[in-house]
Amino acid sequence: MRAWGVWGAIAVAWLPAAALAEAAVERRSTSFLGIDAAFDGTYLSAGFDLSPWRRPDGRGVAFRFTAGTGLSRFRIDPALPDRVAETSTAARLMAGWREEGRWGSATLFAGLAMETRRLSPALPDPQVGTRFGPAIAVDAWLTPADRVAVQLFATYATPFNAASLRIAPGYLVGAGVHVGPEATLSAHHGTLRTRLGLHVTGLTIGPVGLRLSGGYARDRGGAGGFYAGLSLWRHH
């Protein structure tokens, strides 16, 4: 099976930490949008972060809501000529605590996840339906050295036992723009998937920040191909 629910969560969840770490002034909320396309499908996700009581030192309570939907097509059995269509919809509502210092920033979230997954044709599969359950996430923007930043995002949600980890170091090449490699490992719907690629984080168009990424993806079934992502955010 495929892992679009996880990819959608990854596409948006790290954005506030990276964006807020670069912000020159204090912001109370950030909205974001992620578009992810790979060799077997696409996923669209959106959400917002809210920090209504952040302290002057950057520490404080944070709330996060994300939602997304995706469509992919794949061969459930390499020996069969027909492809199966998968649709998935996911949402997460979480609360957390944000820490910030000279080392960067990090937020630990916990909350509720909902996910719906459907196959067409409706084949017998235990990993379908609508499920609810707890979810946790760690979202960090670390600065271990001068001009170097590391985006780190890890999450786990119980509805379909979805787990993921993304690490994306970057080197500062311009005003707030970091460029570097990225690696992602994701387990979802019984599939283990990896991604290796490059990212450019921190481009701006007016008040909107951008992140571009792309590279090669492979799943446990042996299928592989290119992926690309576009993420947008705005402070309010």
PDB file of C-alpha atoms in Angstrom:
ATOM      1  CA  MET A   1       0.000   0.000   0.000  1.00  0.00           C
ATOM      2  CA  ARG A   2       1.002   3.603  -0.344  1.00  0.00           C
ATOM      3  CA  ALA A   3       1.724   6.319   2.229  1.00  0.00           C
ATOM      4  CA  TRP A   4       0.096   9.565   1.148  1.00  0.00           C
ATOM      5  CA  GLY A   5      -1.304  10.397   4.578  1.00  0.00           C
ATOM      6  CA  VAL A   6       2.185  10.529   6.019  1.00  0.00           C
ATOM      7  CA  TRP A   7       3.590  12.574   3.139  1.00  0.00           C
ATOM      8  CA  GLY A   8       0.872  15.174   3.602  1.00  0.00           C
ATOM      9  CA  ALA A   9       1.631  15.523   7.269  1.00  0.00           C
ATOM     10  CA  ILE A  10       5.328  15.924   6.541  1.00  0.00           C
ATOM     11  CA  ALA A  11       4.715  18.455   3.791  1.00  0.00           C
ATOM     12  CA  VAL A  12       3.174  20.980   6.149  1.00  0.00           C
ATOM     13  CA  ALA A  13       4.155  20.091   9.677  1.00  0.00           C
ATOM     14  CA  TRP A  14       7.762  21.348   9.731  1.00  0.00           C
ATOM     15  CA  LEU A  15       6.935  24.717   8.152  1.00  0.00           C
ATOM     16  CA  PRO A  16       6.112  26.797  11.241  1.00  0.00           C
ATOM     17  CA  ALA A  17       9.295  25.844  13.081  1.00  0.00           C
ATOM     18  CA  ALA A  18      11.487  26.704  10.119  1.00  0.00           C
ATOM     19  CA  ALA A  19       9.626  29.860   9.255  1.00  0.00           C
ATOM     20  CA  LEU A  20       9.292  31.190  12.800  1.00  0.00           C
ATOM     21  CA  ALA A  21      12.960  30.544  13.499  1.00  0.00           C
ATOM     22  CA  GLU A  22      13.787  32.928  10.658  1.00  0.00           C
ATOM     23  CA  ALA A  23      11.212  35.574  11.514  1.00  0.00           C
ATOM     24  CA  ALA A  24      12.656  38.897  12.623  1.00  0.00           C
ATOM     25  CA  VAL A  25       9.573  39.825  14.645  1.00  0.00           C
ATOM     26  CA  GLU A  26       7.274  37.878  16.883  1.00  0.00           C
ATOM     27  CA  ARG A  27       4.342  36.189  15.133  1.00  0.00           C
ATOM     28  CA  ARG A  28       1.310  34.682  16.789  1.00  0.00           C
ATOM     29  CA  SER A  29       0.107  32.456  13.928  1.00  0.00           C
ATOM     30  CA  THR A  30       1.284  30.902  10.688  1.00  0.00           C
ATOM     31  CA  SER A  31      -0.800  29.404   7.886  1.00  0.00           C
ATOM     32  CA  PHE A  32       0.694  26.932   5.426  1.00  0.00           C
ATOM     33  CA  LEU A  33      -0.010  24.888   2.308  1.00  0.00           C
ATOM     34  CA  GLY A  34       1.789  21.873   0.850  1.00  0.00           C
ATOM     35  CA  ILE A  35       1.556  20.270  -2.609  1.00  0.00           C
ATOM     36  CA  ASP A  36       3.308  16.947  -3.060  1.00  0.00           C
ATOM     37  CA  ALA A  37       3.593  15.003  -6.328  1.00  0.00           C
ATOM     38  CA  ALA A  38       5.380  11.698  -6.893  1.00  0.00           C
ATOM     39  CA  PHE A  39       5.564   8.954  -9.480  1.00  0.00           C
ATOM     40  CA  ASP A  40       2.331   7.354  -8.244  1.00  0.00           C
ATOM     41  CA  GLY A  41       0.104  10.221  -7.094  1.00  0.00           C
ATOM     42  CA  THR A  42      -0.439  13.661  -5.589  1.00  0.00           C
ATOM     43  CA  TYR A  43      -1.330  15.044  -2.159  1.00  0.00           C
ATOM     44  CA  LEU A  44      -2.607  18.474  -1.078  1.00  0.00           C
ATOM     45  CA  SER A  45      -2.458  19.600   2.544  1.00  0.00           C
ATOM     46  CA  ALA A  46      -2.981  22.777   4.558  1.00  0.00           C
ATOM     47  CA  GLY A  47      -3.154  23.996   8.123  1.00  0.00           C
ATOM     48  CA  PHE A  48      -2.132  26.599  10.663  1.00  0.00           C
ATOM     49  CA  ASP A  49      -0.145  27.090  13.862  1.00  0.00           C
ATOM     50  CA  LEU A  50      -1.327  29.323  16.668  1.00  0.00           C
ATOM     51  CA  SER A  51       0.808  30.559  19.604  1.00  0.00           C
ATOM     52  CA  PRO A  52      -1.442  32.952  21.542  1.00  0.00           C
ATOM     53  CA  TRP A  53       0.623  33.094  24.756  1.00  0.00           C
ATOM     54  CA  ARG A  54       4.215  32.905  23.594  1.00  0.00           C
ATOM     55  CA  ARG A  55       6.753  34.411  25.982  1.00  0.00           C
ATOM     56  CA  PRO A  56       9.331  37.019  24.907  1.00  0.00           C
ATOM     57  CA  ASP A  57      12.012  34.300  24.886  1.00  0.00           C
ATOM     58  CA  GLY A  58      10.042  32.267  22.317  1.00  0.00           C
ATOM     59  CA  ARG A  59       8.845  29.569  24.700  1.00  0.00           C
ATOM     60  CA  GLY A  60       5.181  28.785  25.102  1.00  0.00           C
ATOM     61  CA  VAL A  61       2.086  26.801  24.216  1.00  0.00           C
ATOM     62  CA  ALA A  62       1.399  26.116  20.538  1.00  0.00           C
ATOM     63  CA  PHE A  63      -1.601  24.646  18.722  1.00  0.00           C
ATOM     64  CA  ARG A  64      -1.549  22.997  15.297  1.00  0.00           C
ATOM     65  CA  PHE A  65      -4.255  21.872  12.871  1.00  0.00           C
ATOM     66  CA  THR A  66      -3.517  20.115   9.586  1.00  0.00           C
ATOM     67  CA  ALA A  67      -5.738  18.500   6.959  1.00  0.00           C
ATOM     68  CA  GLY A  68      -5.038  16.915   3.606  1.00  0.00           C
ATOM     69  CA  THR A  69      -6.277  14.669   0.842  1.00  0.00           C
ATOM     70  CA  GLY A  70      -4.551  12.646  -1.848  1.00  0.00           C
ATOM     71  CA  LEU A  71      -5.006  10.267  -4.761  1.00  0.00           C
ATOM     72  CA  SER A  72      -2.591   7.623  -6.021  1.00  0.00           C
ATOM     73  CA  ARG A  73      -2.681   4.712  -8.475  1.00  0.00           C
ATOM     74  CA  PHE A  74      -0.558   1.576  -8.248  1.00  0.00           C
ATOM     75  CA  ARG A  75      -0.489  -2.156  -8.993  1.00  0.00           C
ATOM     76  CA  ILE A  76      -1.432  -4.045  -5.850  1.00  0.00           C
ATOM     77  CA  ASP A  77       0.293  -7.096  -7.365  1.00  0.00           C
ATOM     78  CA  PRO A  78       3.096  -6.720  -9.962  1.00  0.00           C
ATOM     79  CA  ALA A  79       1.706  -9.768 -11.762  1.00  0.00           C
ATOM     80  CA  LEU A  80      -1.651  -8.059 -12.371  1.00  0.00           C
ATOM     81  CA  PRO A  81      -2.125  -5.561 -15.226  1.00  0.00           C
ATOM     82  CA  ASP A  82      -4.803  -3.455 -13.514  1.00  0.00           C
ATOM     83  CA  ARG A  83      -4.040  -0.573 -11.207  1.00  0.00           C
ATOM     84  CA  VAL A  84      -5.787   0.225  -7.942  1.00  0.00           C
ATOM     85  CA  ALA A  85      -6.817   3.783  -7.036  1.00  0.00           C
ATOM     86  CA  GLU A  86      -6.310   4.898  -3.436  1.00  0.00           C
ATOM     87  CA  THR A  87      -7.885   7.993  -1.898  1.00  0.00           C
ATOM     88  CA  SER A  88      -6.930   9.184   1.557  1.00  0.00           C
ATOM     89  CA  THR A  89      -8.004  12.041   3.787  1.00  0.00           C
ATOM     90  CA  ALA A  90      -6.321  12.949   7.060  1.00  0.00           C
ATOM     91  CA  ALA A  91      -6.612  15.591   9.782  1.00  0.00           C
ATOM     92  CA  ARG A  92      -4.703  16.250  13.003  1.00  0.00           C
ATOM     93  CA  LEU A  93      -5.470  18.578  15.897  1.00  0.00           C
ATOM     94  CA  MET A  94      -2.618  18.898  18.386  1.00  0.00           C
ATOM     95  CA  ALA A  95      -1.341  21.034  21.221  1.00  0.00           C
ATOM     96  CA  GLY A  96       2.272  21.368  22.261  1.00  0.00           C
ATOM     97  CA  TRP A  97       5.057  23.270  23.964  1.00  0.00           C
ATOM     98  CA  ARG A  98       7.702  25.257  22.095  1.00  0.00           C
ATOM     99  CA  GLU A  99      11.294  25.787  23.298  1.00  0.00           C
ATOM    100  CA  GLU A 100      13.698  28.230  21.680  1.00  0.00           C
ATOM    101  CA  GLY A 101      17.331  29.179  22.255  1.00  0.00           C
ATOM    102  CA  ARG A 102      20.701  29.724  20.610  1.00  0.00           C
ATOM    103  CA  TRP A 103      20.531  26.085  19.459  1.00  0.00           C
ATOM    104  CA  GLY A 104      17.356  26.742  17.447  1.00  0.00           C
ATOM    105  CA  SER A 105      13.747  25.877  18.231  1.00  0.00           C
ATOM    106  CA  ALA A 106      11.698  22.726  18.812  1.00  0.00           C
ATOM    107  CA  THR A 107       8.058  21.949  19.531  1.00  0.00           C
ATOM    108  CA  LEU A 108       6.593  18.747  20.969  1.00  0.00           C
ATOM    109  CA  PHE A 109       2.962  18.131  19.971  1.00  0.00           C
ATOM    110  CA  ALA A 110       0.331  15.610  21.072  1.00  0.00           C
ATOM    111  CA  GLY A 111      -3.292  15.314  20.011  1.00  0.00           C
ATOM    112  CA  LEU A 112      -5.877  13.508  17.915  1.00  0.00           C
ATOM    113  CA  ALA A 113      -5.565  12.138  14.363  1.00  0.00           C
ATOM    114  CA  MET A 114      -8.298  11.115  11.916  1.00  0.00           C
ATOM    115  CA  GLU A 115      -7.680   9.261   8.686  1.00  0.00           C
ATOM    116  CA  THR A 116      -9.909   7.807   5.983  1.00  0.00           C
ATOM    117  CA  ARG A 117      -8.611   5.449   3.314  1.00  0.00           C
ATOM    118  CA  ARG A 118     -10.493   3.932   0.369  1.00  0.00           C
ATOM    119  CA  LEU A 119      -9.506   1.609  -2.493  1.00  0.00           C
ATOM    120  CA  SER A 120     -11.162   1.384  -5.914  1.00  0.00           C
ATOM    121  CA  PRO A 121     -12.074  -1.301  -6.758  1.00  0.00           C
ATOM    122  CA  ALA A 122     -13.030  -2.093  -3.153  1.00  0.00           C
ATOM    123  CA  LEU A 123     -10.609  -4.944  -2.564  1.00  0.00           C
ATOM    124  CA  PRO A 124     -10.473  -6.799   0.772  1.00  0.00           C
ATOM    125  CA  ASP A 125      -7.850  -4.986   2.810  1.00  0.00           C
ATOM    126  CA  PRO A 126      -7.599  -4.485   6.587  1.00  0.00           C
ATOM    127  CA  GLN A 127      -6.037  -1.037   6.086  1.00  0.00           C
ATOM    128  CA  VAL A 128      -9.189   0.776   4.889  1.00  0.00           C
ATOM    129  CA  GLY A 129     -11.989   2.757   6.494  1.00  0.00           C
ATOM    130  CA  THR A 130     -12.086   5.721   8.868  1.00  0.00           C
ATOM    131  CA  ARG A 131     -10.121   5.630  12.106  1.00  0.00           C
ATOM    132  CA  PHE A 132      -9.346   7.969  15.014  1.00  0.00           C
ATOM    133  CA  GLY A 133      -6.500   7.833  17.514  1.00  0.00           C
ATOM    134  CA  PRO A 134      -3.718   9.666  19.335  1.00  0.00           C
ATOM    135  CA  ALA A 135      -0.845  11.343  17.467  1.00  0.00           C
ATOM    136  CA  ILE A 136       2.470  12.868  18.508  1.00  0.00           C
ATOM    137  CA  ALA A 137       5.023  14.971  16.625  1.00  0.00           C
ATOM    138  CA  VAL A 138       8.367  16.674  17.144  1.00  0.00           C
ATOM    139  CA  ASP A 139       9.083  19.670  14.919  1.00  0.00           C
ATOM    140  CA  ALA A 140      12.506  21.314  15.140  1.00  0.00           C
ATOM    141  CA  TRP A 141      14.683  23.890  13.394  1.00  0.00           C
ATOM    142  CA  LEU A 142      18.201  23.380  14.765  1.00  0.00           C
ATOM    143  CA  THR A 143      21.245  25.615  14.264  1.00  0.00           C
ATOM    144  CA  PRO A 144      24.323  23.525  15.168  1.00  0.00           C
ATOM    145  CA  ALA A 145      26.837  25.769  13.370  1.00  0.00           C
ATOM    146  CA  ASP A 146      27.163  29.158  11.761  1.00  0.00           C
ATOM    147  CA  ARG A 147      25.181  29.308   8.489  1.00  0.00           C
ATOM    148  CA  VAL A 148      23.914  25.730   9.014  1.00  0.00           C
ATOM    149  CA  ALA A 149      20.346  24.764   9.945  1.00  0.00           C
ATOM    150  CA  VAL A 150      18.743  21.333  10.238  1.00  0.00           C
ATOM    151  CA  GLN A 151      15.029  20.731   9.740  1.00  0.00           C
ATOM    152  CA  LEU A 152      13.871  17.713  11.729  1.00  0.00           C
ATOM    153  CA  PHE A 153      10.349  16.334  11.850  1.00  0.00           C
ATOM    154  CA  ALA A 154       9.211  13.051  13.437  1.00  0.00           C
ATOM    155  CA  THR A 155       5.628  11.885  13.908  1.00  0.00           C
ATOM    156  CA  TYR A 156       3.538   8.880  14.843  1.00  0.00           C
ATOM    157  CA  ALA A 157      -0.252   8.415  14.621  1.00  0.00           C
ATOM    158  CA  THR A 158      -2.146   5.331  15.763  1.00  0.00           C
ATOM    159  CA  PRO A 159      -5.112   5.162  13.284  1.00  0.00           C
ATOM    160  CA  PHE A 160      -3.048   3.274  10.664  1.00  0.00           C
ATOM    161  CA  ASN A 161       0.217   3.055  12.656  1.00  0.00           C
ATOM    162  CA  ALA A 162       1.762   5.827  10.562  1.00  0.00           C
ATOM    163  CA  ALA A 163       5.320   6.850  11.430  1.00  0.00           C
ATOM    164  CA  SER A 164       7.743   9.154   9.641  1.00  0.00           C
ATOM    165  CA  LEU A 165      11.069  10.901  10.035  1.00  0.00           C
ATOM    166  CA  ARG A 166      12.539  13.698   7.909  1.00  0.00           C
ATOM    167  CA  ILE A 167      16.008  15.219   8.283  1.00  0.00           C
ATOM    168  CA  ALA A 168      16.990  18.110   6.019  1.00  0.00           C
ATOM    169  CA  PRO A 169      20.232  19.993   6.746  1.00  0.00           C
ATOM    170  CA  GLY A 170      20.804  23.229   4.859  1.00  0.00           C
ATOM    171  CA  TYR A 171      23.514  25.809   4.297  1.00  0.00           C
ATOM    172  CA  LEU A 172      22.660  29.506   4.331  1.00  0.00           C
ATOM    173  CA  VAL A 173      23.305  30.840   0.824  1.00  0.00           C
ATOM    174  CA  GLY A 174      21.394  34.124   1.020  1.00  0.00           C
ATOM    175  CA  ALA A 175      18.961  36.140   3.108  1.00  0.00           C
ATOM    176  CA  GLY A 176      17.142  33.387   5.003  1.00  0.00           C
ATOM    177  CA  VAL A 177      17.595  30.834   2.184  1.00  0.00           C
ATOM    178  CA  HIS A 178      19.001  27.405   3.045  1.00  0.00           C
ATOM    179  CA  VAL A 179      19.974  24.752   0.476  1.00  0.00           C
ATOM    180  CA  GLY A 180      20.877  21.130   1.162  1.00  0.00           C
ATOM    181  CA  PRO A 181      19.947  17.449   1.033  1.00  0.00           C
ATOM    182  CA  GLU A 182      16.903  15.808   2.589  1.00  0.00           C
ATOM    183  CA  ALA A 183      16.112  12.242   3.600  1.00  0.00           C
ATOM    184  CA  THR A 184      12.728  10.846   4.640  1.00  0.00           C
ATOM    185  CA  LEU A 185      11.677   7.455   5.966  1.00  0.00           C
ATOM    186  CA  SER A 186       7.969   6.655   6.218  1.00  0.00           C
ATOM    187  CA  ALA A 187       5.931   3.614   7.299  1.00  0.00           C
ATOM    188  CA  HIS A 188       2.216   3.601   6.542  1.00  0.00           C
ATOM    189  CA  HIS A 189      -0.449   1.088   5.430  1.00  0.00           C
ATOM    190  CA  GLY A 190       2.131  -1.696   5.673  1.00  0.00           C
ATOM    191  CA  THR A 191       4.536   0.061   3.314  1.00  0.00           C
ATOM    192  CA  LEU A 192       8.029   1.319   4.067  1.00  0.00           C
ATOM    193  CA  ARG A 193       9.031   4.215   1.830  1.00  0.00           C
ATOM    194  CA  THR A 194      12.225   6.238   1.497  1.00  0.00           C
ATOM    195  CA  ARG A 195      13.044   9.536  -0.167  1.00  0.00           C
ATOM    196  CA  LEU A 196      16.379  11.103  -0.981  1.00  0.00           C
ATOM    197  CA  GLY A 197      16.535  14.552  -2.548  1.00  0.00           C
ATOM    198  CA  LEU A 198      17.416  18.229  -2.308  1.00  0.00           C
ATOM    199  CA  HIS A 199      15.573  21.215  -0.851  1.00  0.00           C
ATOM    200  CA  VAL A 200      15.640  25.005  -1.048  1.00  0.00           C
ATOM    201  CA  THR A 201      14.010  26.570   2.021  1.00  0.00           C
ATOM    202  CA  GLY A 202      13.318  30.230   2.745  1.00  0.00           C
ATOM    203  CA  LEU A 203      12.613  31.766  -0.663  1.00  0.00           C
ATOM    204  CA  THR A 204      10.055  34.569  -0.449  1.00  0.00           C
ATOM    205  CA  ILE A 205       7.471  36.149  -2.715  1.00  0.00           C
ATOM    206  CA  GLY A 206       6.178  39.201  -0.886  1.00  0.00           C
ATOM    207  CA  PRO A 207       4.887  38.019   2.520  1.00  0.00           C
ATOM    208  CA  VAL A 208       4.858  34.349   1.488  1.00  0.00           C
ATOM    209  CA  GLY A 209       7.714  31.938   2.245  1.00  0.00           C
ATOM    210  CA  LEU A 210       8.484  28.990  -0.027  1.00  0.00           C
ATOM    211  CA  ARG A 211      10.204  25.626   0.153  1.00  0.00           C
ATOM    212  CA  LEU A 212      11.015  23.595  -2.974  1.00  0.00           C
ATOM    213  CA  SER A 213      12.120  19.967  -2.867  1.00  0.00           C
ATOM    214  CA  GLY A 214      12.629  17.044  -5.206  1.00  0.00           C
ATOM    215  CA  GLY A 215      14.449  13.772  -5.644  1.00  0.00           C
ATOM    216  CA  TYR A 216      13.869  10.026  -5.821  1.00  0.00           C
ATOM    217  CA  ALA A 217      11.349   7.919  -3.878  1.00  0.00           C
ATOM    218  CA  ARG A 218      11.149   4.131  -3.447  1.00  0.00           C
ATOM    219  CA  ASP A 219       8.711   1.883  -1.575  1.00  0.00           C
ATOM    220  CA  ARG A 220       9.095  -1.594  -0.108  1.00  0.00           C
ATOM    221  CA  GLY A 221       7.302  -3.133  -3.083  1.00  0.00           C
ATOM    222  CA  GLY A 222      10.170  -2.115  -5.353  1.00  0.00           C
ATOM    223  CA  ALA A 223       8.392   0.687  -7.216  1.00  0.00           C
ATOM    224  CA  GLY A 224      10.293   3.939  -7.531  1.00  0.00           C
ATOM    225  CA  GLY A 225      10.382   7.275  -9.283  1.00  0.00           C
ATOM    226  CA  PHE A 226      10.798  10.989  -8.875  1.00  0.00           C
ATOM    227  CA  TYR A 227       8.994  13.250  -6.410  1.00  0.00           C
ATOM    228  CA  ALA A 228       8.629  17.016  -6.063  1.00  0.00           C
ATOM    229  CA  GLY A 229       7.116  19.267  -3.432  1.00  0.00           C
ATOM    230  CA  LEU A 230       6.123  22.893  -2.986  1.00  0.00           C
ATOM    231  CA  SER A 231       5.388  24.311   0.467  1.00  0.00           C
ATOM    232  CA  LEU A 232       4.127  27.821   1.236  1.00  0.00           C
ATOM    233  CA  TRP A 233       3.639  29.678   4.514  1.00  0.00           C
ATOM    234  CA  ARG A 234       2.672  33.106   5.766  1.00  0.00           C
ATOM    235  CA  HIS A 235       2.937  34.734   9.193  1.00  0.00           C
ATOM    236  CA  HIS A 236       0.016  36.658  10.673  1.00  0.00           C
TER     237      HIS A 236
END
